[in-house]
Amino acid sequence: MARLASLVPTPLRPLARKVRDHVRAWERAPLDTILTPADCQAVVEPVSPVILVQQRTTVPCPVRVRNLGHTIWSSNGRNPVHLTLRWLTPRKDAVDVPPARFRLPAPVYPGQSVVVPATVTAPDFLGHYLIEADLTQDGGAAFATHGSRPALVEAQVTGRDADDIDYHKAYATADLTRDYWTVVGPSTKEEFDRLGQAKLDMLRRAGLTPDGRVLDVGCGTGQLAVPLETFLTDRGCYYGTDIGPEAIAYCLQQFKRPNFRFAKNEMTSLPIAGMEFDFVTFFSVFTHTFPDETVLLLAEAKRLLAPGGVVIGDVFTSPMVERAAGNRGAMELNRDHFLKLVALAGLRAEVKESWPWQKYGRREVYSFTRDAGAAG
């Protein structure tokens, strides 16, 4: 600025200073009156119509606004104009997230446009959302109430990379001889035992008898095997599988009954042939698998299901998710989409238990049985 001023001829410098001061004053001019409806007309459009953001993280969401009124918009004074961003559901219902306000980077003259460098912080729950961008005036109303159309940005909130799980790494770094419970979720041995008993109680309510045959996919370090070891007779059997070879090695050392077997499975296939089971369980499995993996595992379960047998598994469902969202730390599914996957596997599903999960979702335990009308 000083260098430019030095280029102005000396006789004209006082005039140049007056022009400069006038411009600066004009740009700082406070907005101390309520705009009329005619001056609240704007074009609001996102620079990026779709954003992908991890939960609880902040990303840019710039918005371009154009003044279609006859008065300068300013972020100064008693009645400044701001850009306001609000999180909405896909049905445009309000989400329990405080709106965010952003100052205009400069006064916006009639007919001019400016890009507001706004940002958004994702909520703590996964799903597909809309972000509504509108102009508001302190002491006045949102421009949308005067007929100006707010902009909508599609936003998908995904799981954080930090919450993703590498099960192979988790098992490889765990000392199962000292702590065999934390690697599969529980923070204490007592919680590990309590959850194992709760799973057995659930199976008994579903019809499991001491002579039953149980396939436990994702057996981990034997949470369900512990109570089944004293529940099943010699006529029954237990077969545990897991993707972690360390977990299988641990279980082979701990459970010595001849009717208890263990084997490593792949992500979408089970290494079993020539056997049938009355119950196939997927406890805390579908909450961590991707949808295509889930349907393939269900098809494998159907292949091994005895006549009249039942598959038990739990899933995270959320109306905020169009199909699926998340990672191996937690995978959430749209319930209708999930039921379509179940049908593709030739099974039908029934909710047995359900409780809240995060803000809008639920953790649901399903029983799956062969669909009599499905082929195969």
Short mmCIF file of C-alpha atoms in Angstrom, two decimals:
data_model
loop_
_atom_site.label_atom_id
_atom_site.label_comp_id
_atom_site.label_asym_id
_atom_site.label_seq_id
_atom_site.Cartn_x
_atom_site.Cartn_y
_atom_site.Cartn_z
CA MET A 1 0.00 0.00 0.00
CA ALA A 2 2.82 2.39 0.90
CA ARG A 3 4.63 1.62 -2.36
CA LEU A 4 1.46 2.29 -4.36
CA ALA A 5 0.97 5.57 -2.52
CA SER A 6 4.49 6.63 -3.49
CA LEU A 7 3.49 6.30 -7.14
CA VAL A 8 0.79 8.94 -6.79
CA PRO A 9 2.00 12.43 -7.79
CA THR A 10 2.66 14.60 -4.75
CA PRO A 11 -0.11 17.17 -5.49
CA LEU A 12 -2.68 14.37 -5.68
CA ARG A 13 -1.65 12.50 -2.55
CA PRO A 14 -4.07 14.32 -0.19
CA LEU A 15 -6.90 13.44 -2.55
CA ALA A 16 -5.69 9.81 -2.76
CA ARG A 17 -5.65 9.59 1.03
CA LYS A 18 -9.19 10.92 1.20
CA VAL A 19 -10.35 8.33 -1.35
CA ARG A 20 -8.54 5.57 0.53
CA ASP A 21 -10.02 6.64 3.88
CA HIS A 22 -13.46 6.94 2.31
CA VAL A 23 -13.23 3.40 0.89
CA ARG A 24 -12.05 1.99 4.21
CA ALA A 25 -14.83 3.76 6.07
CA TRP A 26 -17.33 2.52 3.50
CA GLU A 27 -16.10 -1.05 3.95
CA ARG A 28 -16.33 -0.72 7.74
CA ALA A 29 -19.70 0.96 7.55
CA PRO A 30 -21.90 -0.68 10.17
CA LEU A 31 -25.26 -2.14 9.30
CA ASP A 32 -27.49 -0.66 11.97
CA THR A 33 -30.90 -1.16 10.35
CA ILE A 34 -33.07 -4.14 9.54
CA LEU A 35 -33.02 -4.97 5.85
CA THR A 36 -36.28 -4.83 3.96
CA PRO A 37 -37.57 -8.05 2.36
CA ALA A 38 -36.48 -6.66 -1.03
CA ASP A 39 -32.91 -6.28 0.27
CA CYS A 40 -32.88 -9.86 1.62
CA GLN A 41 -32.87 -11.38 -1.83
CA ALA A 42 -29.81 -13.51 -2.59
CA VAL A 43 -28.35 -16.31 -4.62
CA VAL A 44 -26.71 -18.81 -2.26
CA GLU A 45 -24.83 -21.71 -3.81
CA PRO A 46 -22.23 -24.15 -2.49
CA VAL A 47 -18.81 -24.23 -4.08
CA SER A 48 -18.87 -28.03 -3.56
CA PRO A 49 -22.40 -29.54 -3.70
CA VAL A 50 -21.27 -32.78 -2.00
CA ILE A 51 -18.82 -33.29 0.87
CA LEU A 52 -17.46 -36.36 2.64
CA VAL A 53 -16.49 -35.86 6.27
CA GLN A 54 -15.44 -38.11 9.12
CA GLN A 55 -17.50 -37.88 12.30
CA ARG A 56 -16.38 -35.18 14.75
CA THR A 57 -13.97 -33.65 12.24
CA THR A 58 -14.05 -30.27 10.51
CA VAL A 59 -13.77 -29.69 6.77
CA PRO A 60 -14.16 -26.68 4.46
CA CYS A 61 -17.63 -25.93 3.13
CA PRO A 62 -17.26 -22.66 1.16
CA VAL A 63 -20.43 -20.95 0.00
CA ARG A 64 -20.86 -18.26 -2.66
CA VAL A 65 -23.47 -15.55 -2.00
CA ARG A 66 -24.71 -12.87 -4.38
CA ASN A 67 -26.53 -9.70 -3.37
CA LEU A 68 -29.75 -9.24 -5.37
CA GLY A 69 -30.98 -6.37 -3.20
CA HIS A 70 -30.28 -2.64 -3.17
CA THR A 71 -28.35 -2.29 0.10
CA ILE A 72 -24.84 -3.28 1.06
CA TRP A 73 -24.60 -6.34 3.30
CA SER A 74 -22.09 -5.94 6.08
CA SER A 75 -20.91 -8.09 8.99
CA ASN A 76 -20.40 -4.96 11.11
CA GLY A 77 -22.84 -2.93 13.17
CA ARG A 78 -25.84 -3.76 15.35
CA ASN A 79 -27.57 -5.80 12.64
CA PRO A 80 -24.83 -7.64 10.73
CA VAL A 81 -25.45 -10.26 8.06
CA HIS A 82 -23.97 -13.73 8.51
CA LEU A 83 -23.92 -17.00 6.65
CA THR A 84 -25.56 -19.71 8.76
CA LEU A 85 -25.08 -23.45 8.23
CA ARG A 86 -27.50 -25.99 9.69
CA TRP A 87 -27.41 -29.81 9.64
CA LEU A 88 -30.60 -31.47 8.41
CA THR A 89 -31.78 -35.03 7.87
CA PRO A 90 -32.40 -36.18 4.28
CA ARG A 91 -36.06 -35.29 4.95
CA LYS A 92 -34.96 -31.79 5.94
CA ASP A 93 -35.76 -32.24 9.62
CA ALA A 94 -33.48 -30.48 12.10
CA VAL A 95 -30.51 -32.39 13.52
CA ASP A 96 -29.43 -31.89 17.12
CA VAL A 97 -26.31 -29.95 16.15
CA PRO A 98 -25.93 -26.21 16.89
CA PRO A 99 -25.93 -24.03 13.75
CA ALA A 100 -22.65 -22.42 12.73
CA ARG A 101 -22.38 -18.74 11.75
CA PHE A 102 -19.72 -17.12 9.59
CA ARG A 103 -18.93 -13.47 8.93
CA LEU A 104 -18.91 -12.15 5.42
CA PRO A 105 -15.25 -11.69 4.41
CA ALA A 106 -16.10 -8.26 2.96
CA PRO A 107 -19.14 -6.06 2.36
CA VAL A 108 -21.27 -7.36 -0.48
CA TYR A 109 -22.50 -4.61 -2.77
CA PRO A 110 -25.72 -4.94 -4.79
CA GLY A 111 -25.07 -7.18 -7.77
CA GLN A 112 -21.77 -8.49 -6.37
CA SER A 113 -20.79 -11.94 -5.11
CA VAL A 114 -18.41 -13.16 -2.43
CA VAL A 115 -17.26 -16.61 -1.30
CA VAL A 116 -17.64 -17.17 2.43
CA PRO A 117 -14.89 -19.56 3.65
CA ALA A 118 -17.21 -21.56 5.90
CA THR A 119 -16.42 -24.87 7.56
CA VAL A 120 -18.57 -27.66 9.02
CA THR A 121 -17.94 -29.98 11.95
CA ALA A 122 -19.57 -33.35 11.50
CA PRO A 123 -21.86 -34.74 14.19
CA ASP A 124 -20.92 -37.77 16.24
CA PHE A 125 -23.31 -40.06 14.37
CA LEU A 126 -22.89 -41.58 10.94
CA GLY A 127 -25.22 -41.12 8.03
CA HIS A 128 -26.26 -39.07 5.04
CA TYR A 129 -27.27 -35.48 5.72
CA LEU A 130 -28.04 -32.14 4.16
CA ILE A 131 -26.33 -28.91 5.16
CA GLU A 132 -28.54 -25.87 4.68
CA ALA A 133 -26.72 -22.62 3.92
CA ASP A 134 -28.70 -19.41 4.38
CA LEU A 135 -28.06 -15.76 5.15
CA THR A 136 -29.37 -14.34 8.41
CA GLN A 137 -29.37 -10.89 9.96
CA ASP A 138 -29.05 -10.19 13.66
CA GLY A 139 -32.29 -8.69 14.82
CA GLY A 140 -33.91 -9.67 11.57
CA ALA A 141 -34.91 -12.94 9.98
CA ALA A 142 -33.34 -15.56 7.81
CA PHE A 143 -33.32 -14.50 4.20
CA ALA A 144 -35.28 -17.65 3.36
CA THR A 145 -38.31 -16.22 5.17
CA HIS A 146 -38.36 -13.46 2.55
CA GLY A 147 -38.32 -15.85 -0.38
CA SER A 148 -34.59 -16.22 -0.91
CA ARG A 149 -33.74 -19.88 -1.50
CA PRO A 150 -31.07 -21.42 0.79
CA ALA A 151 -28.46 -23.74 -0.64
CA LEU A 152 -28.28 -27.43 0.22
CA VAL A 153 -25.07 -29.43 0.41
CA GLU A 154 -25.18 -33.23 0.50
CA ALA A 155 -22.93 -34.53 3.27
CA GLN A 156 -21.98 -38.09 4.12
CA VAL A 157 -20.57 -38.58 7.60
CA THR A 158 -18.29 -41.60 7.77
CA GLY A 159 -16.39 -43.30 10.57
CA ARG A 160 -13.12 -41.77 11.66
CA ASP A 161 -9.94 -43.40 10.43
CA ALA A 162 -8.75 -43.42 14.04
CA ASP A 163 -11.73 -45.62 15.00
CA ASP A 164 -11.08 -48.20 12.27
CA ILE A 165 -9.97 -51.62 13.47
CA ASP A 166 -7.22 -53.85 12.14
CA TYR A 167 -8.09 -57.17 13.79
CA HIS A 168 -4.92 -58.86 12.62
CA LYS A 169 -2.81 -56.13 14.23
CA ALA A 170 -4.94 -56.21 17.39
CA TYR A 171 -4.40 -59.94 17.89
CA ALA A 172 -0.75 -59.81 16.88
CA THR A 173 0.01 -57.21 19.56
CA ALA A 174 -2.14 -58.72 22.34
CA ASP A 175 -0.81 -60.91 25.17
CA LEU A 176 -3.74 -63.31 25.45
CA THR A 177 -2.14 -65.21 28.33
CA ARG A 178 -2.56 -62.10 30.51
CA ASP A 179 -5.59 -60.38 28.96
CA TYR A 180 -7.88 -62.30 26.61
CA TRP A 181 -10.93 -60.05 27.00
CA THR A 182 -9.89 -56.53 25.94
CA VAL A 183 -9.03 -57.61 22.40
CA VAL A 184 -12.67 -58.63 21.82
CA GLY A 185 -14.23 -55.58 23.49
CA PRO A 186 -14.89 -56.02 27.24
CA SER A 187 -12.76 -53.94 29.58
CA THR A 188 -12.77 -56.57 32.35
CA LYS A 189 -12.87 -60.35 32.71
CA GLU A 190 -16.15 -59.98 34.63
CA GLU A 191 -17.77 -58.18 31.70
CA PHE A 192 -16.40 -60.83 29.33
CA ASP A 193 -18.05 -63.59 31.40
CA ARG A 194 -21.30 -61.66 31.82
CA LEU A 195 -21.66 -61.07 28.07
CA GLY A 196 -20.90 -64.73 27.34
CA GLN A 197 -23.66 -65.83 29.69
CA ALA A 198 -26.05 -63.28 28.17
CA LYS A 199 -25.38 -64.75 24.72
CA LEU A 200 -26.10 -68.26 25.98
CA ASP A 201 -29.32 -67.06 27.61
CA MET A 202 -30.38 -65.53 24.29
CA LEU A 203 -29.74 -68.81 22.46
CA ARG A 204 -31.67 -70.76 25.09
CA ARG A 205 -34.65 -68.42 24.64
CA ALA A 206 -34.40 -69.11 20.90
CA GLY A 207 -34.59 -72.86 21.51
CA LEU A 208 -31.03 -74.09 22.08
CA THR A 209 -30.90 -77.34 24.08
CA PRO A 210 -27.90 -79.06 25.71
CA ASP A 211 -27.79 -81.42 22.71
CA GLY A 212 -27.65 -78.53 20.24
CA ARG A 213 -25.05 -77.90 17.57
CA VAL A 214 -23.63 -74.36 17.56
CA LEU A 215 -21.41 -72.64 15.01
CA ASP A 216 -19.95 -69.46 16.50
CA VAL A 217 -18.57 -67.23 13.72
CA GLY A 218 -16.25 -64.60 15.14
CA CYS A 219 -15.66 -66.63 18.29
CA GLY A 220 -12.77 -64.44 19.41
CA THR A 221 -11.20 -65.79 22.57
CA GLY A 222 -14.17 -67.96 23.46
CA GLN A 223 -16.69 -65.65 25.10
CA LEU A 224 -19.60 -67.91 24.11
CA ALA A 225 -17.53 -71.09 24.35
CA VAL A 226 -17.00 -70.56 28.10
CA PRO A 227 -20.66 -70.97 29.16
CA LEU A 228 -21.35 -73.55 26.43
CA GLU A 229 -18.55 -75.73 27.77
CA THR A 230 -20.66 -76.62 30.80
CA PHE A 231 -24.06 -76.34 29.05
CA LEU A 232 -23.64 -78.68 26.09
CA THR A 233 -23.72 -82.45 26.49
CA ASP A 234 -21.48 -84.83 24.59
CA ARG A 235 -24.27 -85.18 22.03
CA GLY A 236 -24.05 -81.48 21.29
CA CYS A 237 -21.16 -79.73 19.63
CA TYR A 238 -19.53 -76.33 19.38
CA TYR A 239 -17.52 -75.03 16.42
CA GLY A 240 -15.80 -71.66 16.71
CA THR A 241 -14.24 -69.75 13.82
CA ASP A 242 -12.41 -66.43 13.67
CA ILE A 243 -10.29 -64.45 11.22
CA GLY A 244 -7.52 -64.17 13.83
CA PRO A 245 -5.20 -67.20 13.92
CA GLU A 246 -4.04 -66.05 17.36
CA ALA A 247 -7.60 -66.30 18.66
CA ILE A 248 -7.97 -69.83 17.26
CA ALA A 249 -4.65 -70.91 18.77
CA TYR A 250 -5.72 -69.54 22.14
CA CYS A 251 -9.08 -71.33 22.03
CA LEU A 252 -7.47 -74.64 21.06
CA GLN A 253 -5.35 -74.39 24.20
CA GLN A 254 -8.25 -73.47 26.48
CA PHE A 255 -11.07 -75.78 25.38
CA LYS A 256 -10.24 -79.48 25.35
CA ARG A 257 -13.63 -81.15 25.03
CA PRO A 258 -13.65 -83.47 21.97
CA ASN A 259 -16.90 -81.95 20.70
CA PHE A 260 -15.37 -78.44 20.70
CA ARG A 261 -13.58 -77.52 17.46
CA PHE A 262 -11.97 -74.34 16.17
CA ALA A 263 -10.75 -73.14 12.78
CA LYS A 264 -9.70 -69.92 11.10
CA ASN A 265 -12.24 -68.49 8.67
CA GLU A 266 -11.80 -65.98 5.86
CA MET A 267 -13.65 -62.70 5.72
CA THR A 268 -16.49 -64.10 3.61
CA SER A 269 -16.14 -67.88 3.77
CA LEU A 270 -16.27 -70.58 6.44
CA PRO A 271 -13.89 -73.59 6.31
CA ILE A 272 -16.56 -76.18 7.11
CA ALA A 273 -18.13 -78.91 4.98
CA GLY A 274 -20.25 -81.95 5.72
CA MET A 275 -21.72 -80.52 8.95
CA GLU A 276 -25.02 -78.94 9.91
CA PHE A 277 -25.80 -76.68 12.84
CA ASP A 278 -28.93 -75.83 14.77
CA PHE A 279 -27.61 -72.35 15.50
CA VAL A 280 -25.12 -70.18 13.63
CA THR A 281 -24.16 -67.07 15.57
CA PHE A 282 -22.63 -63.81 14.39
CA PHE A 283 -22.31 -61.85 17.62
CA SER A 284 -20.62 -58.46 17.00
CA VAL A 285 -19.69 -59.53 13.47
CA PHE A 286 -22.12 -57.70 11.16
CA THR A 287 -21.50 -54.56 13.21
CA HIS A 288 -17.98 -54.59 11.73
CA THR A 289 -18.36 -56.10 8.24
CA PHE A 290 -19.15 -54.29 5.01
CA PRO A 291 -22.53 -55.03 3.39
CA ASP A 292 -21.17 -57.28 0.63
CA GLU A 293 -19.26 -59.28 3.25
CA THR A 294 -22.38 -59.55 5.39
CA VAL A 295 -24.52 -61.04 2.63
CA LEU A 296 -21.81 -63.56 1.71
CA LEU A 297 -21.47 -64.65 5.33
CA LEU A 298 -25.23 -65.07 5.59
CA ALA A 299 -25.18 -67.25 2.48
CA GLU A 300 -22.45 -69.36 4.11
CA ALA A 301 -24.57 -69.67 7.25
CA LYS A 302 -27.55 -70.83 5.22
CA ARG A 303 -25.35 -73.49 3.58
CA LEU A 304 -24.50 -74.94 6.99
CA LEU A 305 -27.92 -74.57 8.61
CA ALA A 306 -29.76 -77.71 9.67
CA PRO A 307 -33.49 -78.00 8.82
CA GLY A 308 -35.31 -75.72 11.21
CA GLY A 309 -32.02 -74.08 12.21
CA VAL A 310 -31.61 -70.44 13.16
CA VAL A 311 -28.96 -67.81 12.48
CA ILE A 312 -28.48 -65.14 15.16
CA GLY A 313 -26.69 -61.86 14.49
CA ASP A 314 -26.72 -58.22 15.56
CA VAL A 315 -26.45 -55.11 13.39
CA PHE A 316 -26.36 -51.35 13.80
CA THR A 317 -29.25 -49.73 11.90
CA SER A 318 -29.95 -46.05 11.39
CA PRO A 319 -32.58 -44.10 9.44
CA MET A 320 -29.87 -41.51 8.75
CA VAL A 321 -27.98 -43.96 6.53
CA GLU A 322 -29.09 -44.45 2.92
CA ARG A 323 -27.35 -47.82 2.56
CA ALA A 324 -24.28 -48.17 4.76
CA ALA A 325 -21.81 -45.91 6.55
CA GLY A 326 -18.79 -46.52 8.73
CA ASN A 327 -15.75 -48.77 8.84
CA ARG A 328 -14.61 -51.84 10.74
CA GLY A 329 -14.84 -49.86 13.95
CA ALA A 330 -18.61 -49.65 13.50
CA MET A 331 -20.75 -50.27 10.42
CA GLU A 332 -24.27 -48.83 10.28
CA LEU A 333 -26.89 -49.98 7.80
CA ASN A 334 -30.19 -48.71 6.56
CA ARG A 335 -32.67 -51.29 7.85
CA ASP A 336 -34.59 -51.65 4.58
CA HIS A 337 -31.33 -52.08 2.66
CA PHE A 338 -30.14 -54.66 5.17
CA LEU A 339 -33.35 -56.67 4.83
CA LYS A 340 -32.87 -56.71 1.06
CA LEU A 341 -29.41 -58.20 1.61
CA VAL A 342 -30.92 -60.85 3.87
CA ALA A 343 -33.41 -61.74 1.15
CA LEU A 344 -30.58 -62.05 -1.38
CA ALA A 345 -29.06 -64.69 0.87
CA GLY A 346 -32.36 -66.63 0.81
CA LEU A 347 -33.21 -65.86 4.42
CA ARG A 348 -35.89 -63.97 6.25
CA ALA A 349 -35.22 -61.84 9.31
CA GLU A 350 -37.04 -61.12 12.54
CA VAL A 351 -35.99 -58.63 15.21
CA LYS A 352 -35.56 -60.33 18.58
CA GLU A 353 -34.01 -57.57 20.66
CA SER A 354 -33.33 -53.89 20.12
CA TRP A 355 -31.85 -50.98 22.05
CA PRO A 356 -30.64 -47.45 21.21
CA TRP A 357 -27.32 -46.93 19.47
CA GLN A 358 -25.78 -43.46 19.33
CA LYS A 359 -28.18 -40.60 18.52
CA TYR A 360 -30.50 -41.97 15.86
CA GLY A 361 -29.54 -45.62 15.43
CA ARG A 362 -30.34 -48.89 17.12
CA ARG A 363 -28.48 -52.09 17.82
CA GLU A 364 -30.79 -54.87 16.72
CA VAL A 365 -30.47 -58.60 17.25
CA TYR A 366 -32.05 -60.63 14.44
CA SER A 367 -32.92 -64.25 13.96
CA PHE A 368 -32.57 -65.48 10.38
CA THR A 369 -34.30 -68.55 9.02
CA ARG A 370 -34.56 -70.06 5.60
CA ASP A 371 -37.05 -68.26 3.38
CA ALA A 372 -39.43 -71.00 2.21
CA GLY A 373 -40.14 -69.04 -0.98
CA ALA A 374 -36.48 -68.52 -1.91
CA ALA A 375 -34.67 -70.72 -4.38
CA GLY A 376 -31.69 -72.78 -3.25
#
